[in-house]
Amino acid sequence: MYESKNRKTTRLKGADYNRNQAVFLTICTKERRCILSRIVGTGVLDSPQIELSKYGQIADKYINQLNDFYNDLSVESYVIMPNHIHIMLWVKGAESGPSRTPVPTVQNSVPSRFVSTFKRFCNKECGINIWQYRSNDHIIRNRQDYDERLRYIYENPMRWYYDQLYTEE
C-alpha cells in the first residue's frame, strides 16, 4: 500500500515569500549526481574554474532566460556546482505589508514558481528528470546575511572538496 511521505517544510514560518527581498536558493541534482559541472584547479596557485557539462549548460541557459522572463524577480548571482546550484534571487514584490497573494504556498510564491519552471524546462530539454524533488530556500534577513550568501556563492568552487554536498562520482 502506498503511504505518502510526511515531509517537513523548510519554509520560514509566517514569511511572505512574495515581498521585496532577497532569497538564497539551493537546488540539488537527483541523488546528488555530479552531472552539472566539474571543478578544475586546486585553488592553491590557481583559481578553480567551473567547466559546465551539457546539463550544466542547459541549467545556465534557463537561469538566464528565466531572469529575463519574470518581471517580479531578478537573478543577482549564481554558481553551478557539480551536483547543485546556488542562486541569489531578488524578489520584486510589495515594499511593506502583505503581498497581494495569500500566505505563500509552494504554488504561489515567486521563488517557488521560478524553481518549478526552471526544473521543468531543464528536464524537458535534458529528456530526463535531473533534479531532487525539493529545493531549499532562505530569506535574507539583513545586509550581513546577504553579503555572506554572495560570498558563499563566489567562494563555493574553492571549497568544493570540503562541501557538504561533495561526492566523488
GROMACS .gro file of C-alpha atoms in nm:
model
  169
    1MET     CA    1   0.000   0.000   0.000
    2TYR     CA    2   0.126   0.350  -0.087
    3GLU     CA    3   0.197   0.581   0.203
    4SER     CA    4   0.265   0.949   0.138
    5LYS     CA    5   0.587   1.080   0.282
    6ASN     CA    6   0.547   1.306   0.581
    7ARG     CA    7   0.757   1.599   0.460
    8LYS     CA    8   0.861   1.881   0.690
    9THR     CA    9   0.850   2.226   0.534
   10THR     CA   10   1.177   2.417   0.503
   11ARG     CA   11   0.990   2.746   0.474
   12LEU     CA   12   1.029   3.026   0.727
   13LYS     CA   13   0.706   3.015   0.927
   14GLY     CA   14   0.482   3.315   0.864
   15ALA     CA   15   0.713   3.465   0.600
   16ASP     CA   16   0.573   3.624   0.285
   17TYR     CA   17   0.791   3.498   0.000
   18ASN     CA   18   0.638   3.749  -0.242
   19ARG     CA   19   0.767   4.063  -0.068
   20ASN     CA   20   1.053   4.279  -0.192
   21GLN     CA   21   1.352   4.080  -0.063
   22ALA     CA   22   1.645   3.856  -0.148
   23VAL     CA   23   1.610   3.478  -0.136
   24PHE     CA   24   1.901   3.231  -0.143
   25LEU     CA   25   1.814   2.904  -0.322
   26THR     CA   26   1.990   2.569  -0.334
   27ILE     CA   27   1.875   2.322  -0.599
   28CYS     CA   28   2.034   1.974  -0.594
   29THR     CA   29   2.054   1.711  -0.864
   30LYS     CA   30   1.868   1.386  -0.822
   31GLU     CA   31   2.067   1.152  -0.597
   32ARG     CA   32   2.329   1.431  -0.584
   33ARG     CA   33   2.485   1.305  -0.903
   34CYS     CA   34   2.773   1.519  -1.032
   35ILE     CA   35   2.626   1.590  -1.375
   36LEU     CA   36   2.621   1.971  -1.397
   37SER     CA   37   2.988   2.066  -1.396
   38ARG     CA   38   3.333   1.979  -1.278
   39ILE     CA   39   3.574   2.191  -1.079
   40VAL     CA   40   3.915   2.226  -1.242
   41GLY     CA   41   4.212   2.358  -1.045
   42THR     CA   42   4.310   2.332  -0.684
   43GLY     CA   43   4.277   2.689  -0.570
   44VAL     CA   44   4.631   2.680  -0.432
   45LEU     CA   45   4.818   2.853  -0.713
   46ASP     CA   46   4.527   2.893  -0.949
   47SER     CA   47   4.165   2.987  -0.910
   48PRO     CA   48   3.932   2.688  -0.952
   49GLN     CA   49   3.733   2.704  -1.274
   50ILE     CA   50   3.392   2.557  -1.343
   51GLU     CA   51   3.353   2.353  -1.661
   52LEU     CA   52   2.985   2.304  -1.738
   53SER     CA   53   2.861   1.972  -1.871
   54LYS     CA   54   2.578   1.960  -2.125
   55TYR     CA   55   2.332   1.952  -1.834
   56GLY     CA   56   2.508   2.246  -1.669
   57GLN     CA   57   2.490   2.442  -1.995
   58ILE     CA   58   2.115   2.377  -2.011
   59ALA     CA   59   2.075   2.492  -1.649
   60ASP     CA   60   2.282   2.804  -1.720
   61LYS     CA   61   2.068   2.885  -2.023
   62TYR     CA   62   1.741   2.861  -1.829
   63ILE     CA   63   1.867   3.056  -1.528
   64ASN     CA   64   1.943   3.342  -1.765
   65GLN     CA   65   1.625   3.306  -1.972
   66LEU     CA   66   1.401   3.296  -1.666
   67ASN     CA   67   1.579   3.600  -1.529
   68ASP     CA   68   1.453   3.785  -1.837
   69PHE     CA   69   1.114   3.610  -1.838
   70TYR     CA   70   0.995   3.702  -1.487
   71ASN     CA   71   0.915   4.068  -1.419
   72ASP     CA   72   0.885   4.007  -1.044
   73LEU     CA   73   1.236   3.872  -0.985
   74SER     CA   74   1.596   3.904  -1.089
   75VAL     CA   75   1.887   3.665  -1.053
   76GLU     CA   76   2.152   3.852  -0.856
   77SER     CA   77   2.419   3.581  -0.860
   78TYR     CA   78   2.453   3.206  -0.905
   79VAL     CA   79   2.701   2.923  -0.926
   80ILE     CA   80   2.656   2.586  -1.096
   81MET     CA   81   2.845   2.327  -0.896
   82PRO     CA   82   2.882   1.958  -0.995
   83ASN     CA   83   2.568   1.842  -0.813
   84HIS     CA   84   2.388   2.157  -0.702
   85ILE     CA   85   2.318   2.518  -0.787
   86HIS     CA   86   2.312   2.819  -0.556
   87ILE     CA   87   2.108   3.117  -0.673
   88MET     CA   88   2.053   3.455  -0.511
   89LEU     CA   89   1.717   3.590  -0.629
   90TRP     CA   90   1.580   3.936  -0.573
   91VAL     CA   91   1.201   3.923  -0.547
   92LYS     CA   92   1.041   4.247  -0.665
   93GLY     CA   93   0.728   4.246  -0.457
   94ALA     CA   94   0.544   4.473  -0.220
   95GLU     CA   95   0.774   4.701  -0.019
   96SER     CA   96   0.588   4.653   0.306
   97GLY     CA   97   0.277   4.486   0.433
   98PRO     CA   98   0.135   4.166   0.293
   99SER     CA   99   0.160   4.094  -0.076
  100ARG     CA  100  -0.149   4.065  -0.293
  101THR     CA  101  -0.129   3.685  -0.270
  102PRO     CA  102  -0.242   3.476   0.026
  103VAL     CA  103   0.004   3.325   0.273
  104PRO     CA  104   0.271   3.174   0.048
  105THR     CA  105   0.233   2.817  -0.060
  106VAL     CA  106   0.457   2.615  -0.284
  107GLN     CA  107   0.233   2.704  -0.576
  108ASN     CA  108   0.211   3.082  -0.543
  109SER     CA  109   0.543   3.219  -0.419
  110VAL     CA  110   0.775   3.386  -0.668
  111PRO     CA  111   1.082   3.174  -0.576
  112SER     CA  112   0.880   2.852  -0.596
  113ARG     CA  113   0.741   2.941  -0.937
  114PHE     CA  114   1.095   3.018  -1.057
  115VAL     CA  115   1.233   2.685  -0.929
  116SER     CA  116   0.940   2.485  -1.066
  117THR     CA  117   0.963   2.643  -1.411
  118PHE     CA  118   1.342   2.615  -1.413
  119LYS     CA  119   1.334   2.242  -1.329
  120ARG     CA  120   1.057   2.172  -1.580
  121PHE     CA  121   1.237   2.347  -1.868
  122CYS     CA  122   1.570   2.179  -1.787
  123ASN     CA  123   1.414   1.834  -1.756
  124LYS     CA  124   1.229   1.874  -2.083
  125GLU     CA  125   1.545   1.966  -2.273
  126CYS     CA  126   1.756   1.700  -2.096
  127GLY     CA  127   1.494   1.433  -2.164
  128ILE     CA  128   1.512   1.307  -1.804
  129ASN     CA  129   1.446   1.435  -1.453
  130ILE     CA  130   1.782   1.555  -1.321
  131TRP     CA  131   1.660   1.735  -1.005
  132GLN     CA  132   1.573   1.638  -0.649
  133TYR     CA  133   1.207   1.677  -0.565
  134ARG     CA  134   1.263   1.965  -0.323
  135SER     CA  135   1.485   2.267  -0.311
  136ASN     CA  136   1.600   2.477  -0.019
  137ASP     CA  137   1.532   2.847   0.020
  138HIS     CA  138   1.648   3.102   0.272
  139ILE     CA  139   1.502   3.451   0.307
  140ILE     CA  140   1.783   3.702   0.350
  141ARG     CA  141   1.733   3.880   0.683
  142ASN     CA  142   1.981   4.169   0.666
  143ARG     CA  143   2.281   4.311   0.481
  144GLN     CA  144   2.530   4.086   0.661
  145ASP     CA  145   2.328   3.776   0.568
  146TYR     CA  146   2.312   3.897   0.206
  147ASP     CA  147   2.688   3.959   0.188
  148GLU     CA  148   2.767   3.621   0.346
  149ARG     CA  149   2.548   3.435   0.094
  150LEU     CA  150   2.700   3.622  -0.202
  151ARG     CA  151   3.048   3.542  -0.072
  152TYR     CA  152   2.941   3.178  -0.032
  153ILE     CA  153   2.832   3.167  -0.398
  154TYR     CA  154   3.158   3.324  -0.512
  155GLU     CA  155   3.382   3.102  -0.297
  156ASN     CA  156   3.190   2.776  -0.341
  157PRO     CA  157   3.416   2.639  -0.620
  158MET     CA  158   3.722   2.695  -0.395
  159ARG     CA  159   3.558   2.493  -0.116
  160TRP     CA  160   3.412   2.217  -0.333
  161TYR     CA  161   3.617   1.932  -0.189
  162TYR     CA  162   3.509   2.034   0.162
  163ASP     CA  163   3.144   2.099   0.072
  164GLN     CA  164   2.871   1.900   0.247
  165LEU     CA  165   2.725   1.821  -0.097
  166TYR     CA  166   3.059   1.693  -0.232
  167THR     CA  167   3.060   1.344  -0.376
  168GLU     CA  168   3.308   1.168  -0.595
  169GLU     CA  169   3.133   1.032  -0.898
   0.00000   0.00000   0.00000
